[in-house]
Tab-separated table of C-alpha atoms in Angstrom:
chain	number	residue	atom	x	y	z
R	7	UNK	CA	-17.597	58.054	-9.928
R	8	UNK	CA	-17.586	60.211	-6.774
R	9	UNK	CA	-16.005	58.401	-3.818
R	10	UNK	CA	-16.968	58.858	-0.195
R	11	UNK	CA	-13.794	60.382	1.222
R	12	UNK	CA	-13.508	60.168	4.964
R	13	UNK	CA	-12.355	63.041	7.181
R	14	UNK	CA	-10.171	62.876	10.243
R	15	UNK	CA	-9.645	66.362	11.762
R	16	UNK	CA	-6.490	66.564	13.842
R	17	UNK	CA	-6.889	68.016	17.292
R	18	UNK	CA	-3.183	69.064	17.076
R	19	UNK	CA	-4.588	72.284	15.576
R	20	UNK	CA	-7.464	72.750	18.002
R	21	UNK	CA	-7.677	75.233	20.887
R	22	UNK	CA	-6.894	73.099	23.901
R	23	UNK	CA	-8.412	75.598	26.314
R	24	UNK	CA	-11.824	74.441	24.925
R	25	UNK	CA	-11.088	71.103	23.350
R	26	UNK	CA	-14.561	69.682	23.861
R	27	UNK	CA	-16.115	72.659	22.033
R	28	UNK	CA	-13.596	72.416	19.213
R	29	UNK	CA	-14.398	68.737	18.652
R	30	UNK	CA	-18.124	69.538	18.608
R	31	UNK	CA	-17.459	72.062	15.846
R	32	UNK	CA	-16.154	69.386	13.469
R	33	UNK	CA	-18.096	66.387	14.776
R	34	UNK	CA	-21.035	66.422	12.318
R	35	UNK	CA	-18.868	65.749	9.247
R	36	UNK	CA	-15.981	63.858	10.902
R	37	UNK	CA	-15.497	60.129	10.346
R	38	UNK	CA	-12.643	60.099	12.872
R	39	UNK	CA	-10.905	62.403	15.313
R	40	UNK	CA	-7.166	62.322	14.649
R	41	UNK	CA	-4.752	62.060	17.564
R	42	UNK	CA	-1.129	62.934	16.830
R	43	UNK	CA	1.048	61.432	19.556
R	44	UNK	CA	4.655	62.697	19.489
R	45	UNK	CA	7.428	61.865	21.954
R	46	UNK	CA	10.161	64.419	21.157
R	47	UNK	CA	12.509	61.602	20.033
R	48	UNK	CA	11.028	60.063	16.863
R	49	UNK	CA	9.924	63.597	15.855
R	50	UNK	CA	11.192	66.971	17.189
R	51	UNK	CA	8.093	67.837	19.186
R	52	UNK	CA	6.133	66.641	22.187
R	53	UNK	CA	2.360	66.704	22.069
R	54	UNK	CA	0.134	64.616	24.317
R	55	UNK	CA	-0.592	61.024	25.270
R	56	UNK	CA	-3.255	58.623	26.370
R	57	UNK	CA	-4.921	61.005	28.805
R	58	UNK	CA	-6.024	63.329	25.933
R	59	UNK	CA	-7.327	60.384	23.927
R	60	UNK	CA	-9.326	59.213	26.921
R	61	UNK	CA	-10.735	62.748	27.326
R	62	UNK	CA	-11.763	62.840	23.664
R	63	UNK	CA	-13.620	59.508	24.091
R	64	UNK	CA	-15.658	61.158	26.901
R	65	UNK	CA	-16.860	64.064	24.776
R	66	UNK	CA	-17.592	62.405	21.382
R	67	UNK	CA	-18.809	59.228	19.835
R	68	UNK	CA	-16.706	59.818	16.718
R	69	UNK	CA	-13.996	57.088	16.526
R	70	UNK	CA	-10.426	58.030	17.364
R	71	UNK	CA	-7.669	57.651	14.687
R	72	UNK	CA	-4.351	57.515	16.547
R	73	UNK	CA	-1.087	58.290	14.819
R	74	UNK	CA	1.898	57.100	16.925
R	75	UNK	CA	4.946	59.239	16.047
R	76	UNK	CA	7.045	57.690	18.788
R	77	UNK	CA	10.068	55.469	19.335
R	78	UNK	CA	9.386	52.018	20.763
R	79	UNK	CA	5.606	52.038	19.831
R	80	UNK	CA	5.483	48.452	21.216
R	81	UNK	CA	5.475	49.978	24.686
R	82	UNK	CA	2.225	51.877	24.189
R	83	UNK	CA	0.273	50.325	21.360
R	84	UNK	CA	-1.960	48.155	23.543
R	85	UNK	CA	-3.101	51.187	25.557
R	86	UNK	CA	-3.925	53.196	22.461
R	87	UNK	CA	-5.810	50.247	20.996
R	88	UNK	CA	-8.167	50.617	23.961
R	89	UNK	CA	-9.357	54.038	22.802
R	90	UNK	CA	-8.920	53.924	19.052
R	91	UNK	CA	-10.536	52.522	15.903
R	92	UNK	CA	-7.353	53.057	13.851
R	93	UNK	CA	-3.801	52.834	15.138
R	94	UNK	CA	-0.981	53.933	12.830
R	95	UNK	CA	2.613	52.965	13.542
R	96	UNK	CA	5.570	54.134	11.576
R	97	UNK	CA	7.546	51.808	9.272
R	98	UNK	CA	10.651	53.744	10.462
R	99	UNK	CA	9.996	53.301	14.211
R	100	UNK	CA	10.048	49.589	14.747
R	101	UNK	CA	12.218	46.610	13.827
R	102	UNK	CA	9.313	44.188	14.040
R	103	UNK	CA	6.603	45.763	11.983
R	104	UNK	CA	4.672	42.588	11.195
R	105	UNK	CA	4.511	41.633	14.858
R	106	UNK	CA	3.214	45.082	15.769
R	107	UNK	CA	0.563	45.006	13.034
R	108	UNK	CA	-0.645	41.673	14.368
R	109	UNK	CA	-0.810	43.031	17.922
R	110	UNK	CA	-3.078	45.836	16.761
R	111	UNK	CA	-5.295	43.462	14.835
R	112	UNK	CA	-5.457	41.143	17.863
R	113	UNK	CA	-7.260	44.082	19.595
R	114	UNK	CA	-9.769	44.061	16.738
R	115	UNK	CA	-8.512	47.516	15.611
R	116	UNK	CA	-7.502	48.718	12.106
R	117	UNK	CA	-3.742	48.520	11.691
R	118	UNK	CA	-2.221	51.244	9.497
R	119	UNK	CA	1.416	51.726	8.616
R	120	UNK	CA	2.627	55.308	8.407
R	121	UNK	CA	5.465	56.264	6.074
R	122	UNK	CA	7.595	59.442	6.207
R	123	UNK	CA	8.183	61.597	3.072
R	124	UNK	CA	11.539	59.996	2.395
R	125	UNK	CA	10.252	56.433	2.684
R	126	UNK	CA	9.385	54.761	-0.664
R	127	UNK	CA	6.169	52.806	-0.923
R	128	UNK	CA	7.981	49.638	-2.020
R	129	UNK	CA	9.475	49.225	1.431
R	130	UNK	CA	6.130	48.136	2.891
R	131	UNK	CA	5.256	45.620	0.176
R	132	UNK	CA	6.037	42.670	2.489
R	133	UNK	CA	3.327	43.755	4.949
R	134	UNK	CA	0.797	45.181	2.479
R	135	UNK	CA	-1.325	42.029	2.573
R	136	UNK	CA	-1.664	42.297	6.373
R	137	UNK	CA	-2.629	45.908	6.913
R	138	UNK	CA	-5.864	47.877	6.873
R	139	UNK	CA	-4.329	51.075	5.595
R	140	UNK	CA	-1.298	53.213	4.805
R	141	UNK	CA	-0.900	56.712	6.249
R	142	UNK	CA	1.181	58.812	3.844
R	143	UNK	CA	2.911	61.706	5.465
R	144	UNK	CA	2.744	64.683	3.126
R	145	UNK	CA	4.921	66.775	5.416
R	146	UNK	CA	7.873	65.937	7.672
R	147	UNK	CA	6.131	64.858	10.904
R	148	UNK	CA	6.461	66.896	14.020
R	149	UNK	CA	4.555	70.129	13.518
R	150	UNK	CA	1.259	71.310	12.108
R	151	UNK	CA	0.852	73.982	9.475
R	152	UNK	CA	3.663	72.773	7.132
R	153	UNK	CA	3.667	72.963	3.342
R	154	UNK	CA	2.500	69.960	1.339
R	155	UNK	CA	5.246	67.908	-0.319
R	156	UNK	CA	4.257	67.494	-3.967
R	157	UNK	CA	5.791	64.062	-4.405
R	158	UNK	CA	3.085	62.712	-2.088
R	159	UNK	CA	0.709	62.625	-5.045
R	160	UNK	CA	2.919	60.023	-6.819
R	161	UNK	CA	3.057	57.916	-3.633
R	162	UNK	CA	-0.705	57.857	-3.349
R	163	UNK	CA	-1.071	56.900	-6.989
R	164	UNK	CA	1.484	54.098	-6.534
R	165	UNK	CA	-0.452	52.742	-3.541
R	166	UNK	CA	-3.713	52.963	-5.405
R	167	UNK	CA	-2.232	51.031	-8.361
R	168	UNK	CA	-0.734	48.478	-5.992
R	169	UNK	CA	-3.994	47.647	-4.297
R	170	UNK	CA	-5.847	47.410	-7.620
R	171	UNK	CA	-3.222	45.066	-9.061
R	172	UNK	CA	-3.250	42.881	-5.916
R	173	UNK	CA	-7.045	42.963	-5.423
R	174	UNK	CA	-6.620	44.492	-1.952
R	175	UNK	CA	-8.865	46.883	-0.038
R	176	UNK	CA	-6.506	48.712	2.312
R	177	UNK	CA	-7.281	52.433	2.738
R	178	UNK	CA	-4.978	55.297	1.853
R	179	UNK	CA	-4.792	58.138	4.390
R	180	UNK	CA	-2.853	61.369	3.951
R	181	UNK	CA	-1.691	63.774	6.639
R	182	UNK	CA	-0.099	67.212	6.267
R	183	UNK	CA	-0.429	70.460	4.317
R	184	UNK	CA	-4.062	69.945	3.354
R	185	UNK	CA	-5.732	73.069	2.018
R	186	UNK	CA	-8.156	74.195	-0.725
R	187	UNK	CA	-5.890	72.995	-3.566
R	188	UNK	CA	-4.118	69.983	-2.062
R	189	UNK	CA	-7.285	68.201	-0.947
R	190	UNK	CA	-8.457	68.129	-4.543
R	191	UNK	CA	-5.141	66.667	-5.744
R	192	UNK	CA	-5.056	63.891	-3.183
R	193	UNK	CA	-8.633	62.875	-3.855
R	194	UNK	CA	-7.886	62.679	-7.579
R	195	UNK	CA	-4.829	60.534	-6.789
R	196	UNK	CA	-6.969	57.957	-4.884
R	197	UNK	CA	-6.875	58.855	-1.195
R	198	UNK	CA	-9.628	57.525	1.115
R	199	UNK	CA	-9.039	59.413	4.380
R	200	UNK	CA	-7.894	62.999	4.719
R	201	UNK	CA	-6.363	64.372	7.936
R	202	UNK	CA	-6.940	68.055	8.168
R	203	UNK	CA	-5.623	70.338	10.976
R	204	UNK	CA	-5.234	74.054	10.506
R	205	UNK	CA	-7.388	74.089	7.366
R	206	UNK	CA	-10.419	73.037	9.411
R	207	UNK	CA	-9.777	74.326	12.909
R	208	UNK	CA	-8.526	77.763	11.825
R	209	UNK	CA	-11.464	78.319	9.572
R	210	UNK	CA	-14.263	80.675	10.510
R	211	UNK	CA	-16.710	77.865	9.662
R	212	UNK	CA	-14.994	74.451	10.040
R	213	UNK	CA	-18.086	72.573	8.881
R	214	UNK	CA	-18.093	74.539	5.595
R	215	UNK	CA	-14.429	73.517	4.981
R	216	UNK	CA	-15.141	69.864	5.708
R	217	UNK	CA	-18.270	69.963	3.546
R	218	UNK	CA	-16.265	71.302	0.555
R	219	UNK	CA	-13.917	68.279	0.880
R	220	UNK	CA	-16.817	65.807	1.246
R	221	UNK	CA	-18.698	67.237	-1.717
R	222	UNK	CA	-15.755	67.496	-4.109
R	223	UNK	CA	-16.273	65.496	-7.281
R	224	UNK	CA	-12.977	64.811	-9.115
R	225	UNK	CA	-14.739	63.789	-12.338
């Protein structure tokens, strides 16, 4: 049965000289706008912060999906909850993951846990009952345009099997290296939300790219 896969285009790959226009290009088929927040410590790059998220909120009604790739996310999570529908924090970035998940949920926001390519799914089993989703990194976080890591497919399948066995409804999101071939593989594996950066924003017709993902039937 064809599933309704959600799309979360990442503005990391947008042209920031005309960010509003870039968002409008993908808006019609976007379920979220993905905000990659990097601090130059947790990952080897610095991107942008709350001010860009607030600007996005002013130009679109599409909900914001914030991915915090930062050390000490406890310092900023409340602010990003103010502008986001989803807030993802990394398993690897905090010593008190359960507490942070609860803080996000206290804001009535969806709490996702992000895991790096080297992090095995089993490490988040103790919080799996409490979260709204898992963001699986399919590249090493820090830069756009990287090549998809094949083992990501196995991680998505494991998460899909885990939620079925436990009767849970958390969503599986994937971020990194999405292109014409990899989007088909992740959908077949059981993903619910696809983050796409270069694949959409570098396309001559971003809506055509997003439509191909939306209309793909794995059966």
